Amino acid sequence: MFLDEKLKEYIEQNVFPQYKKNNTGHQIDHINYVINRCFELGKGKNIDFNMLYVIAAYHDIGYHIDSKKHEIVSAQIMYEDKNLRKFFDEAQLKIMKEAIEDHRASLDREPRNIYGKLVSSADRNIDIDDSLRRIYLYSIDHFNGLSQDETIEECYKHAMKKFSKDGYVKFFFEDEKYKKYLNELRSILDNKEEFVIRLRKLIAET
């Protein structure tokens, strides 16, 4: 795998610092996780890793601007970054834009290209506690003025809607790590009391 050093330097110096503006579930540690998972899932596939790197690096950059439409905002920020035209042509940039637009788990169709499938899959967590924290932060962002008990109830509803056997979450590649994670998470969701106890513990530690 080859990454253009000048591209990497530009992203690290100019893009990564922007993630300080996001909530804790969408800051640089999450971006680095998604980048690493993209590279892991992309091994052996006929793709441009520089494109994949940029897609992962920008995919949540607009979250602080509009969390509900952050995939559209983030894609536009990437596409309008004139510095990227030093490294990519117009056709590549359009593919990258589509990939960022298509990365959300709630998307009601498959991503339009393999890069979108990779970043969408890489954006899925494989750590139970981190996943529950992110669900909690999502609920805080989207349901203002609720008590902690009400927020936890929303967390459970959201987790069931997303991760249960009939949930909308998708993963587009064979991956044992994700299979193990999903089976463990579904086991917790099958026991609501266990879910609540575990989430309360994580909230207390946050």
PDB file of C-alpha atoms in Angstrom:
ATOM      1  CA  MET A   1       0.000   0.000   0.000  1.00  0.00           C
ATOM      2  CA  PHE A   2       1.381   3.384  -1.046  1.00  0.00           C
ATOM      3  CA  LEU A   3       0.278   6.747   0.323  1.00  0.00           C
ATOM      4  CA  ASP A   4       1.472  10.001  -1.197  1.00  0.00           C
ATOM      5  CA  GLU A   5       3.502  11.654   1.563  1.00  0.00           C
ATOM      6  CA  LYS A   6       2.567  15.187   0.504  1.00  0.00           C
ATOM      7  CA  LEU A   7      -1.112  14.249   0.548  1.00  0.00           C
ATOM      8  CA  LYS A   8      -0.755  12.636   3.958  1.00  0.00           C
ATOM      9  CA  GLU A   9       1.031  15.718   5.301  1.00  0.00           C
ATOM     10  CA  TYR A  10      -1.694  18.014   3.949  1.00  0.00           C
ATOM     11  CA  ILE A  11      -4.470  15.940   5.547  1.00  0.00           C
ATOM     12  CA  GLU A  12      -2.702  15.688   8.900  1.00  0.00           C
ATOM     13  CA  GLN A  13      -1.980  19.416   9.081  1.00  0.00           C
ATOM     14  CA  ASN A  14      -5.172  20.868   7.606  1.00  0.00           C
ATOM     15  CA  VAL A  15      -7.990  18.329   7.897  1.00  0.00           C
ATOM     16  CA  PHE A  16      -7.435  16.414  11.116  1.00  0.00           C
ATOM     17  CA  PRO A  17      -7.403  19.555  13.332  1.00  0.00           C
ATOM     18  CA  GLN A  18     -10.958  20.332  12.163  1.00  0.00           C
ATOM     19  CA  TYR A  19     -12.250  17.334  14.102  1.00  0.00           C
ATOM     20  CA  LYS A  20     -11.769  19.171  17.395  1.00  0.00           C
ATOM     21  CA  LYS A  21     -15.035  20.951  16.519  1.00  0.00           C
ATOM     22  CA  ASN A  22     -17.048  17.698  16.591  1.00  0.00           C
ATOM     23  CA  ASN A  23     -18.508  15.900  19.585  1.00  0.00           C
ATOM     24  CA  THR A  24     -16.352  13.220  21.209  1.00  0.00           C
ATOM     25  CA  GLY A  25     -17.897  10.423  19.139  1.00  0.00           C
ATOM     26  CA  HIS A  26     -16.739  12.011  15.882  1.00  0.00           C
ATOM     27  CA  GLN A  27     -13.277  13.326  16.672  1.00  0.00           C
ATOM     28  CA  ILE A  28      -9.848  12.290  15.433  1.00  0.00           C
ATOM     29  CA  ASP A  29      -9.682   8.975  17.295  1.00  0.00           C
ATOM     30  CA  HIS A  30     -12.769   7.823  15.393  1.00  0.00           C
ATOM     31  CA  ILE A  31     -11.317   9.064  12.098  1.00  0.00           C
ATOM     32  CA  ASN A  32      -8.077   7.174  12.667  1.00  0.00           C
ATOM     33  CA  TYR A  33     -10.096   4.060  13.498  1.00  0.00           C
ATOM     34  CA  VAL A  34     -12.050   4.355  10.237  1.00  0.00           C
ATOM     35  CA  ILE A  35      -8.878   4.951   8.218  1.00  0.00           C
ATOM     36  CA  ASN A  36      -7.227   1.852   9.684  1.00  0.00           C
ATOM     37  CA  ARG A  37     -10.323  -0.278   9.143  1.00  0.00           C
ATOM     38  CA  CYS A  38     -10.618   0.999   5.554  1.00  0.00           C
ATOM     39  CA  PHE A  39      -7.065  -0.119   4.869  1.00  0.00           C
ATOM     40  CA  GLU A  40      -7.708  -3.468   6.537  1.00  0.00           C
ATOM     41  CA  LEU A  41     -10.895  -4.130   4.554  1.00  0.00           C
ATOM     42  CA  GLY A  42      -9.382  -2.773   1.333  1.00  0.00           C
ATOM     43  CA  LYS A  43      -6.439  -5.192   1.219  1.00  0.00           C
ATOM     44  CA  GLY A  44      -6.354  -7.237  -1.961  1.00  0.00           C
ATOM     45  CA  LYS A  45      -8.944  -5.084  -3.711  1.00  0.00           C
ATOM     46  CA  ASN A  46      -8.331  -3.120  -6.905  1.00  0.00           C
ATOM     47  CA  ILE A  47      -8.591   0.343  -5.366  1.00  0.00           C
ATOM     48  CA  ASP A  48      -6.606   3.558  -4.990  1.00  0.00           C
ATOM     49  CA  PHE A  49      -5.567   3.789  -1.334  1.00  0.00           C
ATOM     50  CA  ASN A  50      -4.907   7.528  -1.622  1.00  0.00           C
ATOM     51  CA  MET A  51      -8.558   7.997  -2.568  1.00  0.00           C
ATOM     52  CA  LEU A  52      -9.682   5.716   0.242  1.00  0.00           C
ATOM     53  CA  TYR A  53      -7.515   7.598   2.738  1.00  0.00           C
ATOM     54  CA  VAL A  54      -9.039  10.962   1.797  1.00  0.00           C
ATOM     55  CA  ILE A  55     -12.591   9.590   1.888  1.00  0.00           C
ATOM     56  CA  ALA A  56     -12.067   8.258   5.401  1.00  0.00           C
ATOM     57  CA  ALA A  57     -10.274  11.437   6.482  1.00  0.00           C
ATOM     58  CA  TYR A  58     -13.157  13.711   5.417  1.00  0.00           C
ATOM     59  CA  HIS A  59     -16.183  11.488   6.028  1.00  0.00           C
ATOM     60  CA  ASP A  60     -17.323  13.180   9.292  1.00  0.00           C
ATOM     61  CA  ILE A  61     -15.676  16.589   8.936  1.00  0.00           C
ATOM     62  CA  GLY A  62     -19.032  18.384   8.647  1.00  0.00           C
ATOM     63  CA  TYR A  63     -20.644  16.755  11.675  1.00  0.00           C
ATOM     64  CA  HIS A  64     -20.441  19.908  13.814  1.00  0.00           C
ATOM     65  CA  ILE A  65     -22.136  21.911  11.062  1.00  0.00           C
ATOM     66  CA  ASP A  66     -25.167  19.644  10.601  1.00  0.00           C
ATOM     67  CA  SER A  67     -25.139  16.269  12.349  1.00  0.00           C
ATOM     68  CA  LYS A  68     -28.332  15.123  10.609  1.00  0.00           C
ATOM     69  CA  LYS A  69     -26.949  15.753   7.115  1.00  0.00           C
ATOM     70  CA  HIS A  70     -23.264  15.533   7.899  1.00  0.00           C
ATOM     71  CA  GLU A  71     -22.539  13.082   5.082  1.00  0.00           C
ATOM     72  CA  ILE A  72     -23.713  15.665   2.498  1.00  0.00           C
ATOM     73  CA  VAL A  73     -21.883  18.534   4.196  1.00  0.00           C
ATOM     74  CA  SER A  74     -18.683  16.490   4.585  1.00  0.00           C
ATOM     75  CA  ALA A  75     -18.752  15.367   0.944  1.00  0.00           C
ATOM     76  CA  GLN A  76     -19.130  18.962  -0.221  1.00  0.00           C
ATOM     77  CA  ILE A  77     -16.254  20.173   1.980  1.00  0.00           C
ATOM     78  CA  MET A  78     -14.004  17.496   0.485  1.00  0.00           C
ATOM     79  CA  TYR A  79     -15.120  18.193  -3.091  1.00  0.00           C
ATOM     80  CA  GLU A  80     -14.597  21.954  -2.738  1.00  0.00           C
ATOM     81  CA  ASP A  81     -11.094  21.600  -1.275  1.00  0.00           C
ATOM     82  CA  LYS A  82      -9.031  22.948  -4.164  1.00  0.00           C
ATOM     83  CA  ASN A  83      -5.837  21.528  -2.704  1.00  0.00           C
ATOM     84  CA  LEU A  84      -7.052  18.010  -3.452  1.00  0.00           C
ATOM     85  CA  ARG A  85      -6.974  18.812  -7.167  1.00  0.00           C
ATOM     86  CA  LYS A  86      -3.198  18.630  -6.937  1.00  0.00           C
ATOM     87  CA  PHE A  87      -3.580  14.900  -6.279  1.00  0.00           C
ATOM     88  CA  PHE A  88      -6.825  13.777  -7.970  1.00  0.00           C
ATOM     89  CA  ASP A  89      -8.681  14.399 -11.214  1.00  0.00           C
ATOM     90  CA  GLU A  90     -12.371  15.321 -11.499  1.00  0.00           C
ATOM     91  CA  ALA A  91     -13.568  11.750 -12.031  1.00  0.00           C
ATOM     92  CA  GLN A  92     -11.763  10.575  -8.885  1.00  0.00           C
ATOM     93  CA  LEU A  93     -13.155  13.459  -6.841  1.00  0.00           C
ATOM     94  CA  LYS A  94     -16.704  12.633  -7.910  1.00  0.00           C
ATOM     95  CA  ILE A  95     -16.234   9.005  -6.854  1.00  0.00           C
ATOM     96  CA  MET A  96     -14.871  10.190  -3.498  1.00  0.00           C
ATOM     97  CA  LYS A  97     -17.773  12.603  -3.056  1.00  0.00           C
ATOM     98  CA  GLU A  98     -20.300   9.832  -3.710  1.00  0.00           C
ATOM     99  CA  ALA A  99     -18.517   7.544  -1.250  1.00  0.00           C
ATOM    100  CA  ILE A 100     -18.728  10.094   1.576  1.00  0.00           C
ATOM    101  CA  GLU A 101     -22.370  10.858   0.766  1.00  0.00           C
ATOM    102  CA  ASP A 102     -23.180   7.137   0.965  1.00  0.00           C
ATOM    103  CA  HIS A 103     -21.380   6.180   4.186  1.00  0.00           C
ATOM    104  CA  ARG A 104     -24.247   6.411   6.696  1.00  0.00           C
ATOM    105  CA  ALA A 105     -25.588   3.160   8.134  1.00  0.00           C
ATOM    106  CA  SER A 106     -29.169   4.407   7.690  1.00  0.00           C
ATOM    107  CA  LEU A 107     -28.768   4.763   3.910  1.00  0.00           C
ATOM    108  CA  ASP A 108     -31.742   2.998   2.288  1.00  0.00           C
ATOM    109  CA  ARG A 109     -29.695   1.644  -0.626  1.00  0.00           C
ATOM    110  CA  GLU A 110     -26.220   0.302  -1.248  1.00  0.00           C
ATOM    111  CA  PRO A 111     -23.382   2.807  -1.711  1.00  0.00           C
ATOM    112  CA  ARG A 112     -22.790   3.629  -5.356  1.00  0.00           C
ATOM    113  CA  ASN A 113     -19.170   2.471  -5.505  1.00  0.00           C
ATOM    114  CA  ILE A 114     -16.695   0.216  -3.720  1.00  0.00           C
ATOM    115  CA  TYR A 115     -15.160   3.162  -1.850  1.00  0.00           C
ATOM    116  CA  GLY A 116     -18.545   3.965  -0.351  1.00  0.00           C
ATOM    117  CA  LYS A 117     -18.978   0.342   0.692  1.00  0.00           C
ATOM    118  CA  LEU A 118     -15.523   0.335   2.278  1.00  0.00           C
ATOM    119  CA  VAL A 119     -15.931   3.542   4.305  1.00  0.00           C
ATOM    120  CA  SER A 120     -19.477   2.579   5.318  1.00  0.00           C
ATOM    121  CA  SER A 121     -18.279  -0.812   6.558  1.00  0.00           C
ATOM    122  CA  ALA A 122     -15.204   0.685   8.229  1.00  0.00           C
ATOM    123  CA  ASP A 123     -17.457   3.191  10.016  1.00  0.00           C
ATOM    124  CA  ARG A 124     -19.148   0.294  11.828  1.00  0.00           C
ATOM    125  CA  ASN A 125     -17.702  -0.240  15.273  1.00  0.00           C
ATOM    126  CA  ILE A 126     -16.194  -3.504  16.484  1.00  0.00           C
ATOM    127  CA  ASP A 127     -15.880  -2.420  20.142  1.00  0.00           C
ATOM    128  CA  ILE A 128     -19.063  -2.871  22.196  1.00  0.00           C
ATOM    129  CA  ASP A 129     -18.384  -0.163  24.790  1.00  0.00           C
ATOM    130  CA  ASP A 130     -17.312   2.381  22.199  1.00  0.00           C
ATOM    131  CA  SER A 131     -20.430   1.608  20.190  1.00  0.00           C
ATOM    132  CA  LEU A 132     -22.689   2.136  23.208  1.00  0.00           C
ATOM    133  CA  ARG A 133     -20.962   5.439  24.008  1.00  0.00           C
ATOM    134  CA  ARG A 134     -21.562   6.621  20.449  1.00  0.00           C
ATOM    135  CA  ILE A 135     -25.229   5.648  20.659  1.00  0.00           C
ATOM    136  CA  TYR A 136     -25.492   7.662  23.882  1.00  0.00           C
ATOM    137  CA  LEU A 137     -23.811  10.697  22.299  1.00  0.00           C
ATOM    138  CA  TYR A 138     -26.122  10.406  19.287  1.00  0.00           C
ATOM    139  CA  SER A 139     -29.150  10.424  21.600  1.00  0.00           C
ATOM    140  CA  ILE A 140     -27.832  13.460  23.488  1.00  0.00           C
ATOM    141  CA  ASP A 141     -27.405  15.288  20.153  1.00  0.00           C
ATOM    142  CA  HIS A 142     -30.833  14.387  18.812  1.00  0.00           C
ATOM    143  CA  PHE A 143     -33.101  14.322  21.886  1.00  0.00           C
ATOM    144  CA  ASN A 144     -32.673  17.447  24.001  1.00  0.00           C
ATOM    145  CA  GLY A 145     -34.253  17.917  27.417  1.00  0.00           C
ATOM    146  CA  LEU A 146     -34.709  14.251  28.298  1.00  0.00           C
ATOM    147  CA  SER A 147     -33.940  12.756  31.692  1.00  0.00           C
ATOM    148  CA  GLN A 148     -31.183  10.175  31.872  1.00  0.00           C
ATOM    149  CA  ASP A 149     -33.752   7.356  32.072  1.00  0.00           C
ATOM    150  CA  GLU A 150     -35.533   8.706  28.990  1.00  0.00           C
ATOM    151  CA  THR A 151     -32.232   9.079  27.145  1.00  0.00           C
ATOM    152  CA  ILE A 152     -31.281   5.496  27.957  1.00  0.00           C
ATOM    153  CA  GLU A 153     -34.660   4.345  26.627  1.00  0.00           C
ATOM    154  CA  GLU A 154     -33.987   6.221  23.391  1.00  0.00           C
ATOM    155  CA  CYS A 155     -30.545   4.599  23.238  1.00  0.00           C
ATOM    156  CA  TYR A 156     -32.093   1.155  23.499  1.00  0.00           C
ATOM    157  CA  LYS A 157     -34.674   1.920  20.807  1.00  0.00           C
ATOM    158  CA  HIS A 158     -31.966   3.282  18.520  1.00  0.00           C
ATOM    159  CA  ALA A 159     -29.684   0.288  19.114  1.00  0.00           C
ATOM    160  CA  MET A 160     -32.522  -2.157  18.400  1.00  0.00           C
ATOM    161  CA  LYS A 161     -33.534  -0.305  15.252  1.00  0.00           C
ATOM    162  CA  LYS A 162     -29.945  -0.306  14.028  1.00  0.00           C
ATOM    163  CA  PHE A 163     -28.381  -3.580  15.231  1.00  0.00           C
ATOM    164  CA  SER A 164     -31.129  -6.145  15.837  1.00  0.00           C
ATOM    165  CA  LYS A 165     -31.570  -8.995  13.351  1.00  0.00           C
ATOM    166  CA  ASP A 166     -34.096  -6.853  11.490  1.00  0.00           C
ATOM    167  CA  GLY A 167     -32.019  -3.678  11.900  1.00  0.00           C
ATOM    168  CA  TYR A 168     -30.908  -1.388   9.107  1.00  0.00           C
ATOM    169  CA  VAL A 169     -27.147  -1.585   9.673  1.00  0.00           C
ATOM    170  CA  LYS A 170     -25.244  -3.107   6.739  1.00  0.00           C
ATOM    171  CA  PHE A 171     -21.746  -4.483   6.293  1.00  0.00           C
ATOM    172  CA  PHE A 172     -20.579  -5.111   2.740  1.00  0.00           C
ATOM    173  CA  PHE A 173     -17.576  -7.396   3.227  1.00  0.00           C
ATOM    174  CA  GLU A 174     -16.831 -10.697   4.951  1.00  0.00           C
ATOM    175  CA  ASP A 175     -15.157  -9.836   8.248  1.00  0.00           C
ATOM    176  CA  GLU A 176     -14.813 -12.066  11.314  1.00  0.00           C
ATOM    177  CA  LYS A 177     -14.190  -9.138  13.668  1.00  0.00           C
ATOM    178  CA  TYR A 178     -17.494  -7.524  12.767  1.00  0.00           C
ATOM    179  CA  LYS A 179     -19.388 -10.823  12.950  1.00  0.00           C
ATOM    180  CA  LYS A 180     -18.113 -11.419  16.491  1.00  0.00           C
ATOM    181  CA  TYR A 181     -18.975  -7.872  17.548  1.00  0.00           C
ATOM    182  CA  LEU A 182     -22.484  -7.999  16.098  1.00  0.00           C
ATOM    183  CA  ASN A 183     -23.261 -11.342  17.741  1.00  0.00           C
ATOM    184  CA  GLU A 184     -22.098 -10.040  21.133  1.00  0.00           C
ATOM    185  CA  LEU A 185     -24.048  -6.790  20.779  1.00  0.00           C
ATOM    186  CA  ARG A 186     -27.224  -8.610  19.769  1.00  0.00           C
ATOM    187  CA  SER A 187     -26.859 -10.840  22.814  1.00  0.00           C
ATOM    188  CA  ILE A 188     -26.799  -7.718  25.025  1.00  0.00           C
ATOM    189  CA  LEU A 189     -29.808  -6.259  23.209  1.00  0.00           C
ATOM    190  CA  ASP A 190     -31.742  -9.477  23.851  1.00  0.00           C
ATOM    191  CA  ASN A 191     -31.458  -8.668  27.567  1.00  0.00           C
ATOM    192  CA  LYS A 192     -32.604  -5.068  28.023  1.00  0.00           C
ATOM    193  CA  GLU A 193     -31.634  -5.029  31.717  1.00  0.00           C
ATOM    194  CA  GLU A 194     -28.051  -5.949  30.808  1.00  0.00           C
ATOM    195  CA  PHE A 195     -28.022  -3.201  28.172  1.00  0.00           C
ATOM    196  CA  VAL A 196     -29.224  -0.583  30.680  1.00  0.00           C
ATOM    197  CA  ILE A 197     -26.723  -1.622  33.368  1.00  0.00           C
ATOM    198  CA  ARG A 198     -23.822  -1.562  30.912  1.00  0.00           C
ATOM    199  CA  LEU A 199     -24.829   1.786  29.439  1.00  0.00           C
ATOM    200  CA  ARG A 200     -25.275   3.403  32.869  1.00  0.00           C
ATOM    201  CA  LYS A 201     -21.768   2.270  33.804  1.00  0.00           C
ATOM    202  CA  LEU A 202     -20.336   3.787  30.624  1.00  0.00           C
ATOM    203  CA  ILE A 203     -22.230   7.039  31.169  1.00  0.00           C
ATOM    204  CA  ALA A 204     -20.797   7.305  34.689  1.00  0.00           C
ATOM    205  CA  GLU A 205     -17.290   6.856  33.262  1.00  0.00           C
ATOM    206  CA  THR A 206     -17.774   9.412  30.458  1.00  0.00           C
TER     207      THR A 206
END
